[in-house]
mmCIF file of C-alpha atoms in Angstrom:
data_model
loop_
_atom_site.group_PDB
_atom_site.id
_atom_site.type_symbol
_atom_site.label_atom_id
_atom_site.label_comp_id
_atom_site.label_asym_id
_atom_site.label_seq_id
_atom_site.Cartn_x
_atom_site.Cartn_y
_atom_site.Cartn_z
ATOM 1 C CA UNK A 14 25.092 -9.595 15.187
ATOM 2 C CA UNK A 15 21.817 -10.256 13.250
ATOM 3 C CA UNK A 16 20.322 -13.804 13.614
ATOM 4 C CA UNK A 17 17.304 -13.878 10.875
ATOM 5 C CA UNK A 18 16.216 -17.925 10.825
ATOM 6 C CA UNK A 19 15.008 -19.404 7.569
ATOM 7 C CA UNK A 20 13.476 -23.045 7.839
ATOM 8 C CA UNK A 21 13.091 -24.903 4.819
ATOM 9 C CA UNK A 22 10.352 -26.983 3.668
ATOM 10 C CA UNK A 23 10.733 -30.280 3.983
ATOM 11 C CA UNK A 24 13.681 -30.710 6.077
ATOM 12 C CA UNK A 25 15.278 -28.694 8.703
ATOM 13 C CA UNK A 26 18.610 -29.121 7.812
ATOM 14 C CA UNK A 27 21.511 -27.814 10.551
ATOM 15 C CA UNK A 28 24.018 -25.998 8.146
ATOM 16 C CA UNK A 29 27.265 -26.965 10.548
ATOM 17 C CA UNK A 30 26.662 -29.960 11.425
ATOM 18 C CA UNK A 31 29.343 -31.342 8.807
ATOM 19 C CA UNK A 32 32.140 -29.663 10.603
ATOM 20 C CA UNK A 33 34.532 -31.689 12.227
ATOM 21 C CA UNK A 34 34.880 -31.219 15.908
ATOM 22 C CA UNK A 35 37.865 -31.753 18.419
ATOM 23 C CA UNK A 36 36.832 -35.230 20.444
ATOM 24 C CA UNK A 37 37.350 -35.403 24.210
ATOM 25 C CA UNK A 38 37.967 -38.042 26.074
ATOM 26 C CA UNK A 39 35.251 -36.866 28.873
ATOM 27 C CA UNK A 40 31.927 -36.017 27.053
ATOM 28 C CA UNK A 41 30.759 -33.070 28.447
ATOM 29 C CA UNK A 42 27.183 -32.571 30.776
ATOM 30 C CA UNK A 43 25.005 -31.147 27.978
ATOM 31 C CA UNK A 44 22.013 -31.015 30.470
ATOM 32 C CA UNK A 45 18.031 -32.040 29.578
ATOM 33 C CA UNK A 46 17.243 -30.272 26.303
ATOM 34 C CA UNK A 47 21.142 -31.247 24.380
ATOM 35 C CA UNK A 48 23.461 -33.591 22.821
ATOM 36 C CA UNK A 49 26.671 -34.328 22.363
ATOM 37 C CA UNK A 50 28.796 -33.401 19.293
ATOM 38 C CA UNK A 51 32.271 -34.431 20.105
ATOM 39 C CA UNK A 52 33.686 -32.447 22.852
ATOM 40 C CA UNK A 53 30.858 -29.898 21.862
ATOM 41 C CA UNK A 54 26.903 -29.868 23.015
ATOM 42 C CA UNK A 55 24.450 -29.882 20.608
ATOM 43 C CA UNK A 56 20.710 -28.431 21.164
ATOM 44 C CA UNK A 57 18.072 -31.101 20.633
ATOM 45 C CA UNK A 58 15.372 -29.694 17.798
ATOM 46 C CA UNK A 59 13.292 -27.108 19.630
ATOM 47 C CA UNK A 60 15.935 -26.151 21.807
ATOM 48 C CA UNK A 61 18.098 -22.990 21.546
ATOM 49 C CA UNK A 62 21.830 -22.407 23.266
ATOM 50 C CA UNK A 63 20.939 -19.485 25.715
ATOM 51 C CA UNK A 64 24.051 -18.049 27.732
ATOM 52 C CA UNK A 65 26.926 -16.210 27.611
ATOM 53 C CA UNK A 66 28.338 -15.662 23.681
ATOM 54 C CA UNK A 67 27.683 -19.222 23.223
ATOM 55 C CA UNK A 68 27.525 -19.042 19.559
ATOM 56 C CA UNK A 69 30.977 -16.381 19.579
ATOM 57 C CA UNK A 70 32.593 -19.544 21.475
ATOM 58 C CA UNK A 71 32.220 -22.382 19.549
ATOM 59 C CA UNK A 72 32.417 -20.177 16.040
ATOM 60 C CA UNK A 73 35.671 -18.788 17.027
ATOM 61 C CA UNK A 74 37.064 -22.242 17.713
ATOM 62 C CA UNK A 75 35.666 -23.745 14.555
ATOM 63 C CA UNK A 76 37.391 -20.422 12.589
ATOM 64 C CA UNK A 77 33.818 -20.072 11.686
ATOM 65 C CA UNK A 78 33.735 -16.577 9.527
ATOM 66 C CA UNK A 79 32.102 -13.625 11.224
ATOM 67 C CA UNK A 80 29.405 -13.250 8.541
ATOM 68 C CA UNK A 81 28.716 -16.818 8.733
ATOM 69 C CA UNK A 82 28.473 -17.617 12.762
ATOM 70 C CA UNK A 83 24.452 -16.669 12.699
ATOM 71 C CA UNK A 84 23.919 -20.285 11.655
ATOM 72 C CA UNK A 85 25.428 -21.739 14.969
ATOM 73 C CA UNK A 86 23.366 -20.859 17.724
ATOM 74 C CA UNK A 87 22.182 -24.297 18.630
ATOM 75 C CA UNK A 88 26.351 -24.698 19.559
ATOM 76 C CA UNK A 89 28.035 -24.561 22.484
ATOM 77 C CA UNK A 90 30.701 -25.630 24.501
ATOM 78 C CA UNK A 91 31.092 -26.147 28.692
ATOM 79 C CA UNK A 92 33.928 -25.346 30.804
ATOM 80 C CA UNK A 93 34.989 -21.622 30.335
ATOM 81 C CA UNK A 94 36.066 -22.075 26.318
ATOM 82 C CA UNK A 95 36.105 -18.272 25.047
ATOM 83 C CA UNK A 96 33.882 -16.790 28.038
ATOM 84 C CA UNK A 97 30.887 -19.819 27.705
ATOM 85 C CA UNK A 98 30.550 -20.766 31.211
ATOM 86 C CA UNK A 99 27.189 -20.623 31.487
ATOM 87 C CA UNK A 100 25.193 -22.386 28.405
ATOM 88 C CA UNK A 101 22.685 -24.570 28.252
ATOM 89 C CA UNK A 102 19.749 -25.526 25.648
ATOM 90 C CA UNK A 103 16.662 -24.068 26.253
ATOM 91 C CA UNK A 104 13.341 -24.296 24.516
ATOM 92 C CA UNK A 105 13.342 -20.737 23.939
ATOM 93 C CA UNK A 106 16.136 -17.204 24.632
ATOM 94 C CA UNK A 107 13.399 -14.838 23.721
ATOM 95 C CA UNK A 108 11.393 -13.047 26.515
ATOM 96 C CA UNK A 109 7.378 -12.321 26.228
ATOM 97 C CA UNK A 110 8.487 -8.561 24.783
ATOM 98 C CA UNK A 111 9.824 -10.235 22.210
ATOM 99 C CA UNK A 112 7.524 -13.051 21.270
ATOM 100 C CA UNK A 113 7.242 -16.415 23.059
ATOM 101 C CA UNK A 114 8.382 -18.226 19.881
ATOM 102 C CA UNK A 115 8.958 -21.136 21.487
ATOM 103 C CA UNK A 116 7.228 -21.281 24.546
ATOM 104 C CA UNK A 117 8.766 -18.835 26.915
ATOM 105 C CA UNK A 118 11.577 -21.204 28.006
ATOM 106 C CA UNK A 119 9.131 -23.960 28.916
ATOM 107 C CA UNK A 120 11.139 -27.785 28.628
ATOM 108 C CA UNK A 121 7.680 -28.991 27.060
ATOM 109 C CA UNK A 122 5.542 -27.661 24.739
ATOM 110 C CA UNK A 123 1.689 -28.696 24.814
ATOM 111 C CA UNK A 124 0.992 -26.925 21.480
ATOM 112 C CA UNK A 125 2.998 -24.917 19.066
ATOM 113 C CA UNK A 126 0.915 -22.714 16.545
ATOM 114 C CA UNK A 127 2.306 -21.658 13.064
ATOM 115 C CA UNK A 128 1.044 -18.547 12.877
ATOM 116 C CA UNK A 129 0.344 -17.720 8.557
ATOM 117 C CA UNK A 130 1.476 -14.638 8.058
ATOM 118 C CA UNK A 131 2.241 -11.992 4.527
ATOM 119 C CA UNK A 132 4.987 -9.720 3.374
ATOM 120 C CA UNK A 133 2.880 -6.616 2.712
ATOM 121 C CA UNK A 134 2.268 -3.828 5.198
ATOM 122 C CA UNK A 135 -0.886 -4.737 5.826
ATOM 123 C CA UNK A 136 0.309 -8.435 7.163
ATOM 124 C CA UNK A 137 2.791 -6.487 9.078
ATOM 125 C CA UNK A 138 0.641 -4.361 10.617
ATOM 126 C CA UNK A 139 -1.465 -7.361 11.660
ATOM 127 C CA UNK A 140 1.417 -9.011 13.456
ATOM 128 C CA UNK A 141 2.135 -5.974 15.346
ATOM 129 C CA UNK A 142 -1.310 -6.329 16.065
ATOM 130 C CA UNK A 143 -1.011 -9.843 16.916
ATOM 131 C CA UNK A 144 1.845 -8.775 19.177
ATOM 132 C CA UNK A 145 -0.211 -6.370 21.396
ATOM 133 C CA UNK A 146 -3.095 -7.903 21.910
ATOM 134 C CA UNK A 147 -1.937 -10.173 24.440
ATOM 135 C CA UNK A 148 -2.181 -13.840 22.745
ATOM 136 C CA UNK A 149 1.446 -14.262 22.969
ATOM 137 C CA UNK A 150 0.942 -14.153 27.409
ATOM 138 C CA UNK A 151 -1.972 -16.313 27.002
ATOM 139 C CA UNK A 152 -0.086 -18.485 24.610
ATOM 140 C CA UNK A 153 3.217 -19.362 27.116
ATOM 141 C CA UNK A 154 0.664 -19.689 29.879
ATOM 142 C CA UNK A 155 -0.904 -22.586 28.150
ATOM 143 C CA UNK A 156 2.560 -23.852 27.112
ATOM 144 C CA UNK A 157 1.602 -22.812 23.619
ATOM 145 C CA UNK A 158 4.539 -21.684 21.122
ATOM 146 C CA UNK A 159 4.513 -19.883 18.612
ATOM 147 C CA UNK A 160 6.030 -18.204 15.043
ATOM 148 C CA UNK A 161 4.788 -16.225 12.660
ATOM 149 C CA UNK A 162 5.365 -17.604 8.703
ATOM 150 C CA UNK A 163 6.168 -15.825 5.771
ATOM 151 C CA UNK A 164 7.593 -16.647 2.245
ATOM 152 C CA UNK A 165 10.166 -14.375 0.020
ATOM 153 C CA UNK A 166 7.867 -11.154 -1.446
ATOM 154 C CA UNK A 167 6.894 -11.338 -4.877
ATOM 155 C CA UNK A 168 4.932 -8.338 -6.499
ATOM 156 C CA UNK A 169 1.835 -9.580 -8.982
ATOM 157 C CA UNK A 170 3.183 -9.607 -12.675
ATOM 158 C CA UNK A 171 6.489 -10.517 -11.362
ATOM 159 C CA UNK A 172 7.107 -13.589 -13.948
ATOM 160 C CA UNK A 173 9.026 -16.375 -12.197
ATOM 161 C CA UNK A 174 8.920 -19.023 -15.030
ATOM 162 C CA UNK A 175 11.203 -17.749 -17.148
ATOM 163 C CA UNK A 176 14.818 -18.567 -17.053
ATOM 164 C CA UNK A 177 15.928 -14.697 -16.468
ATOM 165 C CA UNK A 178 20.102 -15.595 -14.799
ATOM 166 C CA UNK A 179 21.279 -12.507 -13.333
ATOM 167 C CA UNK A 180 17.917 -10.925 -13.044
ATOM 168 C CA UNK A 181 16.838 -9.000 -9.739
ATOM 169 C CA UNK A 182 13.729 -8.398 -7.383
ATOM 170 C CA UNK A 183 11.918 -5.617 -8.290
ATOM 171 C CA UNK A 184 12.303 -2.508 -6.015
ATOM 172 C CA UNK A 185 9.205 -3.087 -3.927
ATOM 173 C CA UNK A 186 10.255 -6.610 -3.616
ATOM 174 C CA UNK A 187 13.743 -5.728 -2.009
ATOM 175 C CA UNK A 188 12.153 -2.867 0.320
ATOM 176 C CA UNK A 189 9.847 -5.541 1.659
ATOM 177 C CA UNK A 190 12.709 -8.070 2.366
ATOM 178 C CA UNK A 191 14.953 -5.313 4.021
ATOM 179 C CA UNK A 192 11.925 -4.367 6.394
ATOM 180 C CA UNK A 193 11.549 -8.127 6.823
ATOM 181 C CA UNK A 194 14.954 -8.997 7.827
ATOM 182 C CA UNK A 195 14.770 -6.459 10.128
ATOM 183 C CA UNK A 196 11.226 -7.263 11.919
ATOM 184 C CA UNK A 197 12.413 -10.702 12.502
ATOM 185 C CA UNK A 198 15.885 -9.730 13.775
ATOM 186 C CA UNK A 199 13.605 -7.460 16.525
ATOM 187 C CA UNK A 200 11.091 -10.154 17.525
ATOM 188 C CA UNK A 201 12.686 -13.363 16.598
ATOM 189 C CA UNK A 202 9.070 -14.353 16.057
ATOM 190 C CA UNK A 203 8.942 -14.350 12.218
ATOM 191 C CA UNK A 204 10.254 -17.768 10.219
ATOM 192 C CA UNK A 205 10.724 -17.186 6.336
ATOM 193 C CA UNK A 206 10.644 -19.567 4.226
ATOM 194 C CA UNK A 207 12.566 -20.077 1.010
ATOM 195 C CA UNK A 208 8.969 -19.694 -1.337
ATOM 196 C CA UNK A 209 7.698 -16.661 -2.701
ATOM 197 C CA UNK A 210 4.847 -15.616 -0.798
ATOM 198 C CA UNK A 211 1.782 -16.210 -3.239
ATOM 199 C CA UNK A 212 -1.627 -17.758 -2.835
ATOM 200 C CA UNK A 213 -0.781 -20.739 -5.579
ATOM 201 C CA UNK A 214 1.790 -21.730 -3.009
ATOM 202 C CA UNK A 215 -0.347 -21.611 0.224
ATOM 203 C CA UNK A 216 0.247 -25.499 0.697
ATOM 204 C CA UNK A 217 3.505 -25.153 0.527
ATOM 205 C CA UNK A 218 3.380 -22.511 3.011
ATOM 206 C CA UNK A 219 1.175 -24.929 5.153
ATOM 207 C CA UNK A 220 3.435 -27.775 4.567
ATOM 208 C CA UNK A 221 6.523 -25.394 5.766
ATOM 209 C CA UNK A 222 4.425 -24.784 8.878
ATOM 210 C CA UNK A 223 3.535 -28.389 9.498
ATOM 211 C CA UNK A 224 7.264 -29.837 8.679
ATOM 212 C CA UNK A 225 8.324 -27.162 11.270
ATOM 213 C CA UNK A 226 6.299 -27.599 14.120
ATOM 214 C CA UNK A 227 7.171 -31.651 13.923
ATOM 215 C CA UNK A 228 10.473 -31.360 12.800
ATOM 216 C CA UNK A 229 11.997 -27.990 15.306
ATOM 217 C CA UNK A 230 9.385 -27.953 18.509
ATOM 218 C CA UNK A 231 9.013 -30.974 20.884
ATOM 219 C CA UNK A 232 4.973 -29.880 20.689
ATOM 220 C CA UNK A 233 2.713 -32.331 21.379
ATOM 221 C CA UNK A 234 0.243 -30.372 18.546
ATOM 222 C CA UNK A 235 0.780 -28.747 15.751
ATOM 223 C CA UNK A 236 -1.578 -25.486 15.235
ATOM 224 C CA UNK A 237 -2.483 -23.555 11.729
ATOM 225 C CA UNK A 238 -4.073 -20.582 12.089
ATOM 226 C CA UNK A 239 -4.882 -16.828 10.593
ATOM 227 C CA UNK A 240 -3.091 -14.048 11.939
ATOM 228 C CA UNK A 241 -6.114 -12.461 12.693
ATOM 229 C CA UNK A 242 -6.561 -14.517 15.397
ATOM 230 C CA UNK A 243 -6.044 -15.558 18.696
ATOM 231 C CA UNK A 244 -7.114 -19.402 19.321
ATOM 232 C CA UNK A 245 -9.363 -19.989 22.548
ATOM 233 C CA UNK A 246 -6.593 -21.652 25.110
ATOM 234 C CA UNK A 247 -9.661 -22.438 27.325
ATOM 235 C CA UNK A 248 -11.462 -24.375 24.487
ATOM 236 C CA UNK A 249 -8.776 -26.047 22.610
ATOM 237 C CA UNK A 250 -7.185 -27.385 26.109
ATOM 238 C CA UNK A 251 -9.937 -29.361 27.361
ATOM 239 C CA UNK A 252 -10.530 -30.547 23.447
ATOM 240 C CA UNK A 253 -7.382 -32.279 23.841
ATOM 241 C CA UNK A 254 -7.519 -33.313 27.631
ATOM 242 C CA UNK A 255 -10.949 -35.177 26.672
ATOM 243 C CA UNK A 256 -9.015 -36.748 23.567
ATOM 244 C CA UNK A 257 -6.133 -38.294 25.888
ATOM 245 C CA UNK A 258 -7.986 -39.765 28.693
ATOM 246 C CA UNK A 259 -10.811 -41.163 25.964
ATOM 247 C CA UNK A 260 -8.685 -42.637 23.039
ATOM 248 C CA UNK A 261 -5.687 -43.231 23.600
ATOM 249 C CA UNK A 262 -4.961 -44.929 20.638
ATOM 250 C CA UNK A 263 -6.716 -42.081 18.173
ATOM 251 C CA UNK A 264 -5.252 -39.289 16.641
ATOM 252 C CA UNK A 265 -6.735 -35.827 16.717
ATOM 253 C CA UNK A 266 -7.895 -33.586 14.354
ATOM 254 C CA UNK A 267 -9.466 -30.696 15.304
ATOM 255 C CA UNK A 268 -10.411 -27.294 14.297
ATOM 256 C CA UNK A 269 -13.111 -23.882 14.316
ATOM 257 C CA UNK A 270 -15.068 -24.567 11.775
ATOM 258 C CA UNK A 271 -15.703 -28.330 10.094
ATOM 259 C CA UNK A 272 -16.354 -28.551 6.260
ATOM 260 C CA UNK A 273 -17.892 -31.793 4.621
ATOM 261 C CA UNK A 274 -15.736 -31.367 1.540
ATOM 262 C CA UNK A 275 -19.204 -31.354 -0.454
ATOM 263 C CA UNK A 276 -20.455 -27.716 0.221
ATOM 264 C CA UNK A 277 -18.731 -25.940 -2.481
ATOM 265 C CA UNK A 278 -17.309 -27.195 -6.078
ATOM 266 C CA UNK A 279 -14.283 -25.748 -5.041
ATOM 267 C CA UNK A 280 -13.589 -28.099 -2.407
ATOM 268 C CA UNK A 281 -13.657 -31.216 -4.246
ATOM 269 C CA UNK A 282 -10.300 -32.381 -5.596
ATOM 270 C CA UNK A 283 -9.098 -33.838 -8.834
ATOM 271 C CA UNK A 284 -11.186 -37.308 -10.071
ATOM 272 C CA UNK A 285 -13.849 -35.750 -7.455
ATOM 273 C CA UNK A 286 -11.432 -36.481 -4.724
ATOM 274 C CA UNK A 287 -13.802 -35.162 -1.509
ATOM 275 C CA UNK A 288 -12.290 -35.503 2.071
ATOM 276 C CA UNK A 289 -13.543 -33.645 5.288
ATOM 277 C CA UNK A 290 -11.868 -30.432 6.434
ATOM 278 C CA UNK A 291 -11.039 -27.429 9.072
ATOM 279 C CA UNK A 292 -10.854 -23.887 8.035
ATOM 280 C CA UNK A 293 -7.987 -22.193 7.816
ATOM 281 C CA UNK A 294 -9.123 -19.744 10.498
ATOM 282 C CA UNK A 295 -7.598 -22.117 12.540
ATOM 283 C CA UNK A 296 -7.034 -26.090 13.324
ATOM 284 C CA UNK A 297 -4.463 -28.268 14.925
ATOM 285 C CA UNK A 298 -3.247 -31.954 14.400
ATOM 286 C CA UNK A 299 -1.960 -34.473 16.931
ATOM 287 C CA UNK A 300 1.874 -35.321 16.517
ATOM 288 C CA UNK A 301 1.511 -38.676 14.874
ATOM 289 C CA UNK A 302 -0.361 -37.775 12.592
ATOM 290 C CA UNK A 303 1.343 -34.979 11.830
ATOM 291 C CA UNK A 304 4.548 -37.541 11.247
ATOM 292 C CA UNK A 305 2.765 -39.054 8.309
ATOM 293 C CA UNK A 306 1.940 -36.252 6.385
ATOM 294 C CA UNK A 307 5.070 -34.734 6.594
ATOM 295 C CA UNK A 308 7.298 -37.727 7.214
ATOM 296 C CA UNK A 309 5.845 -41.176 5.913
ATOM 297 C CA UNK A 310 3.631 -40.126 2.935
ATOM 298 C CA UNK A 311 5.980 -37.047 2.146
ATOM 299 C CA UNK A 312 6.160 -37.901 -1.809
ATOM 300 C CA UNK A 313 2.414 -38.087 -1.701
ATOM 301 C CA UNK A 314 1.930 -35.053 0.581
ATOM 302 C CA UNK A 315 4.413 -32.899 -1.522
ATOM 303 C CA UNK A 316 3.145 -33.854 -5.499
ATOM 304 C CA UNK A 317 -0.794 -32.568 -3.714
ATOM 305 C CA UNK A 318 -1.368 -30.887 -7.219
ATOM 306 C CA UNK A 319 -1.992 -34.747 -8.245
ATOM 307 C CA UNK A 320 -4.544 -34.810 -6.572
ATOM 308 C CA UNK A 321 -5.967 -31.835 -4.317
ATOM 309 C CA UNK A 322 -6.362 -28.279 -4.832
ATOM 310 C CA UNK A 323 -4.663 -24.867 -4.330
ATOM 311 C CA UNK A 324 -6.970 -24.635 -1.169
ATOM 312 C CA UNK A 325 -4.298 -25.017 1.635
ATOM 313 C CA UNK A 326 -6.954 -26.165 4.433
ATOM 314 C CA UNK A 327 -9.063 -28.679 1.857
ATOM 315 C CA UNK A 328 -5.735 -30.271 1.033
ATOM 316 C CA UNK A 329 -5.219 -30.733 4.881
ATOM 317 C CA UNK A 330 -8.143 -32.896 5.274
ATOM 318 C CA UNK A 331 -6.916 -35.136 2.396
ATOM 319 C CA UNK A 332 -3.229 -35.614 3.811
ATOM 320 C CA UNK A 333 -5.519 -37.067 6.963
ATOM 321 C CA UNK A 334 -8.027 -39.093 4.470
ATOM 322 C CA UNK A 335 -5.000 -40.370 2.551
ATOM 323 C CA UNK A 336 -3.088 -41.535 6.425
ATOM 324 C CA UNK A 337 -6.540 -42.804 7.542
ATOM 325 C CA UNK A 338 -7.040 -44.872 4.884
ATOM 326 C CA UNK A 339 -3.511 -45.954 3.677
ATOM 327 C CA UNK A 340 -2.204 -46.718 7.555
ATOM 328 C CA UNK A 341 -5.316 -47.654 9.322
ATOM 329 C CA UNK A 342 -4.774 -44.412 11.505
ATOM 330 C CA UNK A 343 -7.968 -43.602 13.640
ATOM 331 C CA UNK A 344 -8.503 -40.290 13.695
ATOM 332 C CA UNK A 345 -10.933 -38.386 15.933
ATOM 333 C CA UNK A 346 -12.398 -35.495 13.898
ATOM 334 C CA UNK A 347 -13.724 -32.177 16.786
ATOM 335 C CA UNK A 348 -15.435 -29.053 15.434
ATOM 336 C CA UNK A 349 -15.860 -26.159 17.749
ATOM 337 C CA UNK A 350 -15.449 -22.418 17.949
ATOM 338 C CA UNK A 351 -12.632 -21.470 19.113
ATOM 339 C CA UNK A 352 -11.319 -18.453 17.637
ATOM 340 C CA UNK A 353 -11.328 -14.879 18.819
ATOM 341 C CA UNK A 354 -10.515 -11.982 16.341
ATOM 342 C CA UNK A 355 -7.675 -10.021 17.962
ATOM 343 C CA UNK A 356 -9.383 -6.517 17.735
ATOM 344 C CA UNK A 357 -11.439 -7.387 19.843
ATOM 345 C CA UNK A 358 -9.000 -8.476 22.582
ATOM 346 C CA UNK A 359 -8.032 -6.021 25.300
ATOM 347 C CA UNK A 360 -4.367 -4.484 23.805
ATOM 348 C CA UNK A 361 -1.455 -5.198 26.435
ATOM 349 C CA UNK A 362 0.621 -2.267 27.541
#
């Protein structure tokens, strides 16, 4: 049974979650990390249901159709229904060979990093890269999560303004998505989102990132960052640990490499809007402020053509300028290296 996930942009919307359910007059024990859902248990966002054919159980009850049951894996019922004796929510069922998406079962993640990603072969040769160099160990050690992101593949000249019904990828296009299916069937590691996967969209891409880390991880940060890439645990960590114990009422932003907003034209945004920023190499935001960009000031956040620039990082630092100024939010800005390029880490085994 493949399981390939697709989050959406904005919202992380839980496709069963309209079906009726059989009550009980006991609710049942559905531990730390769940919910109940009628006489059913319901994983908590960030949580998975890890045990025995959880998701077979509570699909066959539901006479949910074969093809369909993939969507139900945060599902589950207690008490021996269909062979599910033994399920619980988790924050993660995949091991370190497969990718600590979620932080290698941990009930708490410090940080989960959105990993930006590409459909080509070169972007998947750079997560396999990614995968062996030994980030993901260092990663669930620190209580770090992590997925990589993709959109949909779309060749250059492929016209998607036009009003073509019934027309089809191109060839290259549906080779690409077959080999992507696949990879994130093997590693569960790899989110795709429903965009096509171009540079003009790279906010949207960020903003799929962003809505996911809040939205599906319990993270108490949210990191961007290249796939190229491995952020420096031993850096970032004590960045943060100086952050709680010193302002407690601050948010953080922080990041490798600070920008003024004033260096290059190409920064500035429309009407000369200028705001302070990260680069993309790789940055992280605090969870509350995280909640207003992609909560809060959503409308504003979303319509970022009004005012910002196809510069996905640049356009970060404005969603922060725009909650600083609009909220009163305090906002600690850090700037330090802490990057290292993954070809130059030692490869795992």
């Amino acid at each position: 049974m493949m399981c390939v996930e697709v989050a959406a942009l904005a919202l992380a919307v839980v496709i069963c979650s309209g079906i009726a359910v059989e009550s009980a007059p006991v609710p049942p024990d559905c531990g730390e990390h769940g919910k109940h859902r009628g006489s059913y248990c319901v994983c908590v966002p960030g949580a998975r249901c890890h045990g025995t054919n959880c998701s077979h159980a509570i699909a066959t009850k539901l006479k949910i159709p074969e093809a369909n049951r993939r969507v139900m894996p945060q599902y589950f019922r207690l008490g021996g229904h269909h062979g599910c004796t033994d399920c619980s929510c988790v924050v993660s069922t995949h091991t370190a060979s497969k990718g600590t998406a979620l932080g290698a079962g941990s009930p708490k993640l410090r940080m989960f990093a959105g990993i930006k990603s590409g459909t080509s072969e070169k972007y998947q040769a750079r997560r396999k890269a990614w995968r062996n160099s030994g980030c993901a160990e260092i990663y669930a050690k620190a209580k770090i999560g992590y997925k990589f992101f993709v959109g949909v593949p779309v060749d250059s000249g492929h016209d998607l303004t036009h009003h073509n019904q019934g027309g089809h990828d191109t060839e290259h296009e549906r080779t690409l998505e077959k080999l992507l299916e696949e990879e994130a069937t093997q590693y569960g590691d790899l989110v795709i989102l429903p965009m096509r996967d171009q540079y003009m969209d790279m906010s949207n891409k960020l903003l799929g990132i962003l809505g996911y880390g809040y939205r599906r991880t319990n993270a108490d940060y949210v990191i961007e960052q290249d796939d190229e890439y491995c952020m420096r645990v031993d850096i970032a960590i004590p960045i943060i640990d100086k952050h709680e114990q010193s302002h407690t009422d601050h948010e953080l932003y922080a990041g490798n490499y600070k920008w003024n907003g004033i260096e290059y034209k190409m920064m500035t945004g429309v009407n000369g809007l200028i705001a302070p920023y990260f680069s993309g190499w790789c940055s992280f935001l605090s969870r509350k402020l995280l909640e207003y960009i992609v909560e809060t000031d959503w409308p504003h956040t979303v319509m970022v053509g009004q005012y910002g620039t196809t510069a996905d990082d640049a356009n970060t630092g404005k969603w922060v300028q725009y909650a600083t100024e609009k909220h009163g939010v305090q906002v600690d800005f850090v700037s330090q290296a802490m990057v290292t390029d993954i070809a130059n880490m030692k490869k795992s085994n």
